């Protein structure tokens, strides 16, 4: 509904701010300043300073293409299903932006109740997700996601997982020795992405970086077809550098 401002009301009134927030909230993928102006009836000269104030207070954020999305401060005010949906939308937006930055499908995974869980994926026509030909829960020893998560567990935690999901040879490159696997996990530098060079599936290479929010082990990963293996390390470094927005979304 378009706003009809009173002549004596200041442009930064609470009423105006609420109408702007309502407009931004209706557009989960972002909304331009011009669209907000049309929906609220606020002229651009009044809207710009108000948006600046809302950005400073964290109620809206401006994404890469200049559009506005709801910010962390507004998300924290919500509760229940609406808040969960808003958080999921915010997280998916961060994942989609990361996908575009690395030029690869991106995965968010967690280790929950003793199982590997891929909780969110950002893919597309030019960045297809890997074919899950073996359940990720059963292939932690071979996938970048699984190895990254196992690497965050202690020795007993790893042994417990492999007692329920036995090591199996998925490709000729799969590590099938528990001793060798644990030695590689222990030697993995915390700041270096974990790689899967066709250990899970022939024709696909992957990388994963730890992403821990709270006490739960988590990671971000990407996958590329073997034809683009030359981009893997650069893409993994980009993934590592740009993980902060995803971590922020998880922490809210």
Short mmCIF file of C-alpha atoms in Angstrom, two decimals:
data_model
loop_
_atom_site.label_atom_id
_atom_site.label_comp_id
_atom_site.label_asym_id
_atom_site.label_seq_id
_atom_site.Cartn_x
_atom_site.Cartn_y
_atom_site.Cartn_z
CA UNK A 1 0.00 0.00 0.00
CA UNK A 2 1.41 3.41 -0.96
CA UNK A 3 2.25 5.72 1.90
CA UNK A 4 0.42 9.05 2.16
CA UNK A 5 2.76 11.19 4.25
CA UNK A 6 1.41 14.01 6.31
CA UNK A 7 2.85 17.39 5.27
CA UNK A 8 4.26 18.06 8.73
CA UNK A 9 5.67 14.56 9.33
CA UNK A 10 9.47 14.23 9.12
CA UNK A 11 10.69 11.82 6.41
CA UNK A 12 12.44 9.65 9.00
CA UNK A 13 9.31 8.96 11.04
CA UNK A 14 8.63 5.49 12.39
CA UNK A 15 5.62 5.23 10.08
CA UNK A 16 7.78 5.78 7.01
CA UNK A 17 10.44 3.36 8.24
CA UNK A 18 7.84 0.63 8.79
CA UNK A 19 6.44 1.04 5.29
CA UNK A 20 9.95 0.76 3.84
CA UNK A 21 10.67 -2.37 5.89
CA UNK A 22 7.38 -3.90 4.76
CA UNK A 23 8.34 -3.27 1.14
CA UNK A 24 11.78 -4.84 1.55
CA UNK A 25 10.35 -7.82 3.43
CA UNK A 26 7.95 -8.62 0.58
CA UNK A 27 10.84 -9.17 -1.81
CA UNK A 28 13.01 -12.02 -0.56
CA UNK A 29 15.41 -11.75 -3.52
CA UNK A 30 15.92 -8.03 -3.08
CA UNK A 31 14.16 -4.86 -4.18
CA UNK A 32 15.48 -1.72 -5.84
CA UNK A 33 15.25 1.76 -4.36
CA UNK A 34 12.98 2.79 -7.25
CA UNK A 35 10.57 -0.07 -6.49
CA UNK A 36 10.51 0.83 -2.79
CA UNK A 37 9.73 4.42 -3.73
CA UNK A 38 6.80 3.33 -5.89
CA UNK A 39 5.39 0.99 -3.26
CA UNK A 40 5.67 3.42 -0.35
CA UNK A 41 5.04 6.71 -2.12
CA UNK A 42 8.20 8.19 -0.66
CA UNK A 43 10.14 10.43 -3.08
CA UNK A 44 13.74 9.43 -3.76
CA UNK A 45 15.11 12.48 -1.94
CA UNK A 46 13.45 11.36 1.29
CA UNK A 47 13.93 7.63 0.78
CA UNK A 48 17.70 7.65 0.31
CA UNK A 49 18.57 9.06 3.79
CA UNK A 50 16.03 6.72 5.40
CA UNK A 51 17.57 3.68 3.69
CA UNK A 52 21.00 4.85 4.80
CA UNK A 53 19.78 4.99 8.41
CA UNK A 54 18.20 1.54 8.16
CA UNK A 55 21.43 0.17 6.73
CA UNK A 56 23.50 1.65 9.54
CA UNK A 57 21.19 0.07 12.10
CA UNK A 58 21.29 -3.30 10.33
CA UNK A 59 17.58 -3.45 9.43
CA UNK A 60 18.28 -3.66 5.69
CA UNK A 61 21.32 -4.61 3.64
CA UNK A 62 22.36 -3.73 0.12
CA UNK A 63 23.52 -6.68 -1.98
CA UNK A 64 25.85 -6.81 -4.95
CA UNK A 65 23.39 -5.59 -7.58
CA UNK A 66 22.30 -2.63 -5.44
CA UNK A 67 19.01 -4.16 -4.33
CA UNK A 68 17.92 -4.12 -0.69
CA UNK A 69 17.19 -7.17 1.47
CA UNK A 70 16.22 -7.53 5.11
CA UNK A 71 19.11 -7.24 7.54
CA UNK A 72 20.26 -9.07 10.65
CA UNK A 73 18.63 -6.64 13.10
CA UNK A 74 15.21 -7.17 11.54
CA UNK A 75 15.63 -10.95 11.48
CA UNK A 76 16.38 -10.97 15.18
CA UNK A 77 13.05 -9.31 15.92
CA UNK A 78 11.08 -12.18 14.42
CA UNK A 79 10.11 -15.51 15.92
CA UNK A 80 8.67 -18.87 14.98
CA UNK A 81 8.06 -19.94 11.40
CA UNK A 82 8.38 -16.43 9.95
CA UNK A 83 11.82 -15.99 11.49
CA UNK A 84 12.97 -19.42 10.32
CA UNK A 85 11.80 -18.69 6.79
CA UNK A 86 13.54 -15.32 6.81
CA UNK A 87 16.77 -16.90 8.04
CA UNK A 88 16.58 -19.62 5.39
CA UNK A 89 16.03 -17.00 2.68
CA UNK A 90 18.97 -14.97 3.95
CA UNK A 91 21.18 -18.05 4.03
CA UNK A 92 20.14 -19.11 0.51
CA UNK A 93 20.91 -15.62 -0.79
CA UNK A 94 24.40 -15.80 0.74
CA UNK A 95 24.87 -19.26 -0.77
CA UNK A 96 23.71 -18.11 -4.21
CA UNK A 97 26.13 -15.18 -4.12
CA UNK A 98 28.94 -17.53 -3.13
CA UNK A 99 28.02 -19.90 -5.99
CA UNK A 100 28.30 -17.04 -8.46
CA UNK A 101 31.60 -15.89 -6.95
CA UNK A 102 33.28 -19.30 -7.25
CA UNK A 103 31.50 -20.41 -10.42
CA UNK A 104 30.56 -23.78 -8.94
CA UNK A 105 27.79 -25.52 -7.06
CA UNK A 106 28.09 -24.80 -3.33
CA UNK A 107 27.00 -27.00 -0.41
CA UNK A 108 26.43 -26.29 3.27
CA UNK A 109 26.84 -29.36 5.46
CA UNK A 110 26.73 -30.19 9.14
CA UNK A 111 27.54 -33.16 11.32
CA UNK A 112 24.37 -33.71 13.33
CA UNK A 113 23.55 -36.65 15.61
CA UNK A 114 26.46 -38.64 14.25
CA UNK A 115 25.55 -38.16 10.58
CA UNK A 116 26.76 -36.11 7.63
CA UNK A 117 23.92 -33.85 6.50
CA UNK A 118 23.92 -31.60 3.43
CA UNK A 119 21.46 -28.96 4.61
CA UNK A 120 21.53 -26.45 1.75
CA UNK A 121 22.71 -26.37 -1.86
CA UNK A 122 23.17 -23.51 -4.32
CA UNK A 123 23.46 -24.76 -7.89
CA UNK A 124 22.24 -23.75 -11.33
CA UNK A 125 22.20 -24.65 -15.04
CA UNK A 126 25.87 -23.67 -15.43
CA UNK A 127 26.89 -24.97 -12.00
CA UNK A 128 25.17 -28.33 -11.56
CA UNK A 129 25.32 -30.18 -8.26
CA UNK A 130 27.26 -33.44 -8.03
CA UNK A 131 25.32 -36.64 -8.69
CA UNK A 132 24.85 -38.22 -5.24
CA UNK A 133 25.34 -41.74 -6.51
CA UNK A 134 26.30 -42.92 -3.00
CA UNK A 135 24.57 -41.45 0.05
CA UNK A 136 26.79 -38.74 1.53
CA UNK A 137 26.14 -40.22 4.98
CA UNK A 138 27.87 -43.42 3.91
CA UNK A 139 30.77 -41.84 2.02
CA UNK A 140 32.34 -39.42 4.49
CA UNK A 141 35.73 -41.13 4.00
CA UNK A 142 35.74 -40.22 0.30
CA UNK A 143 33.99 -36.85 -0.12
CA UNK A 144 35.48 -33.43 0.62
CA UNK A 145 32.41 -32.67 2.74
CA UNK A 146 32.80 -35.84 4.78
CA UNK A 147 36.54 -35.54 5.29
CA UNK A 148 36.18 -31.91 6.34
CA UNK A 149 33.54 -32.85 8.93
CA UNK A 150 35.42 -35.92 10.17
CA UNK A 151 38.50 -33.75 10.52
CA UNK A 152 36.66 -31.65 13.10
CA UNK A 153 35.86 -34.69 15.25
CA UNK A 154 38.16 -36.30 17.80
CA UNK A 155 39.61 -39.76 17.28
CA UNK A 156 36.74 -41.52 19.03
CA UNK A 157 34.17 -39.54 17.10
CA UNK A 158 35.73 -40.63 13.83
CA UNK A 159 35.93 -44.27 14.94
CA UNK A 160 32.29 -44.15 15.98
CA UNK A 161 31.25 -42.83 12.57
CA UNK A 162 33.22 -45.43 10.64
CA UNK A 163 31.89 -48.21 12.85
CA UNK A 164 28.44 -47.37 11.47
CA UNK A 165 29.53 -46.46 7.94
CA UNK A 166 32.24 -48.84 6.84
CA UNK A 167 34.92 -47.62 4.45
CA UNK A 168 34.20 -48.76 0.90
CA UNK A 169 36.09 -48.28 -2.35
CA UNK A 170 34.04 -45.92 -4.51
CA UNK A 171 36.69 -45.20 -7.14
CA UNK A 172 40.28 -46.24 -7.71
CA UNK A 173 41.34 -43.12 -5.81
CA UNK A 174 39.29 -43.77 -2.65
CA UNK A 175 41.26 -44.17 0.59
CA UNK A 176 40.25 -47.55 2.03
CA UNK A 177 42.59 -47.68 5.04
CA UNK A 178 41.31 -46.17 8.27
CA UNK A 179 44.90 -45.60 9.42
CA UNK A 180 45.81 -43.71 6.25
CA UNK A 181 42.58 -41.71 6.36
CA UNK A 182 43.11 -40.63 9.98
CA UNK A 183 46.74 -39.73 9.28
CA UNK A 184 45.66 -37.48 6.39
CA UNK A 185 42.95 -35.86 8.51
CA UNK A 186 45.44 -35.18 11.30
CA UNK A 187 47.94 -33.69 8.86
CA UNK A 188 45.36 -31.44 7.20
CA UNK A 189 46.14 -27.76 8.01
CA UNK A 190 43.09 -26.01 9.47
CA UNK A 191 43.41 -23.10 7.02
CA UNK A 192 43.77 -25.22 3.87
CA UNK A 193 40.68 -26.51 2.01
CA UNK A 194 40.10 -30.27 2.07
CA UNK A 195 40.15 -31.73 -1.45
CA UNK A 196 38.42 -34.67 -3.10
CA UNK A 197 40.17 -35.52 -6.36
CA UNK A 198 37.75 -38.07 -7.82
CA UNK A 199 37.70 -40.06 -4.59
CA UNK A 200 33.88 -39.92 -4.32
CA UNK A 201 32.96 -39.93 -8.01
CA UNK A 202 34.88 -40.16 -11.25
CA UNK A 203 34.59 -37.00 -13.27
CA UNK A 204 34.14 -34.69 -10.25
CA UNK A 205 36.55 -32.80 -7.99
CA UNK A 206 35.51 -31.05 -4.78
CA UNK A 207 36.86 -28.84 -2.01
CA UNK A 208 35.54 -28.05 1.48
CA UNK A 209 36.39 -25.58 4.24
CA UNK A 210 35.39 -25.81 7.92
CA UNK A 211 32.47 -23.62 8.96
CA UNK A 212 31.58 -23.98 12.61
CA UNK A 213 28.68 -22.11 14.24
CA UNK A 214 28.36 -22.99 17.90
CA UNK A 215 29.33 -26.52 18.88
CA UNK A 216 28.23 -28.17 15.64
CA UNK A 217 30.86 -29.14 13.07
CA UNK A 218 30.02 -27.74 9.65
CA UNK A 219 31.56 -26.97 6.31
CA UNK A 220 31.13 -25.23 2.99
CA UNK A 221 32.03 -27.16 -0.13
CA UNK A 222 32.05 -26.81 -3.90
CA UNK A 223 32.15 -29.26 -6.78
CA UNK A 224 33.49 -28.97 -10.32
CA UNK A 225 33.52 -31.30 -13.32
CA UNK A 226 36.94 -32.79 -14.02
CA UNK A 227 37.22 -30.60 -17.12
CA UNK A 228 37.46 -27.59 -14.79
CA UNK A 229 39.84 -29.17 -12.27
CA UNK A 230 42.39 -26.47 -13.05
CA UNK A 231 40.08 -23.98 -11.28
CA UNK A 232 39.68 -26.02 -8.10
CA UNK A 233 42.33 -24.47 -5.87
CA UNK A 234 41.50 -20.89 -6.86
CA UNK A 235 37.77 -21.56 -6.36
CA UNK A 236 38.49 -23.18 -2.99
CA UNK A 237 40.51 -20.15 -1.87
CA UNK A 238 37.63 -17.87 -2.90
CA UNK A 239 35.21 -20.12 -1.00
CA UNK A 240 37.40 -19.83 2.09
CA UNK A 241 37.71 -16.04 1.86
CA UNK A 242 34.01 -15.41 1.28
CA UNK A 243 32.55 -17.80 3.86
CA UNK A 244 31.85 -15.01 6.39
CA UNK A 245 28.31 -14.07 5.17
CA UNK A 246 27.23 -17.69 5.36
CA UNK A 247 28.69 -18.02 8.84
CA UNK A 248 26.84 -14.83 9.87
CA UNK A 249 23.57 -16.26 8.57
CA UNK A 250 24.12 -19.44 10.58
CA UNK A 251 24.98 -17.53 13.74
CA UNK A 252 21.75 -15.49 13.81
#
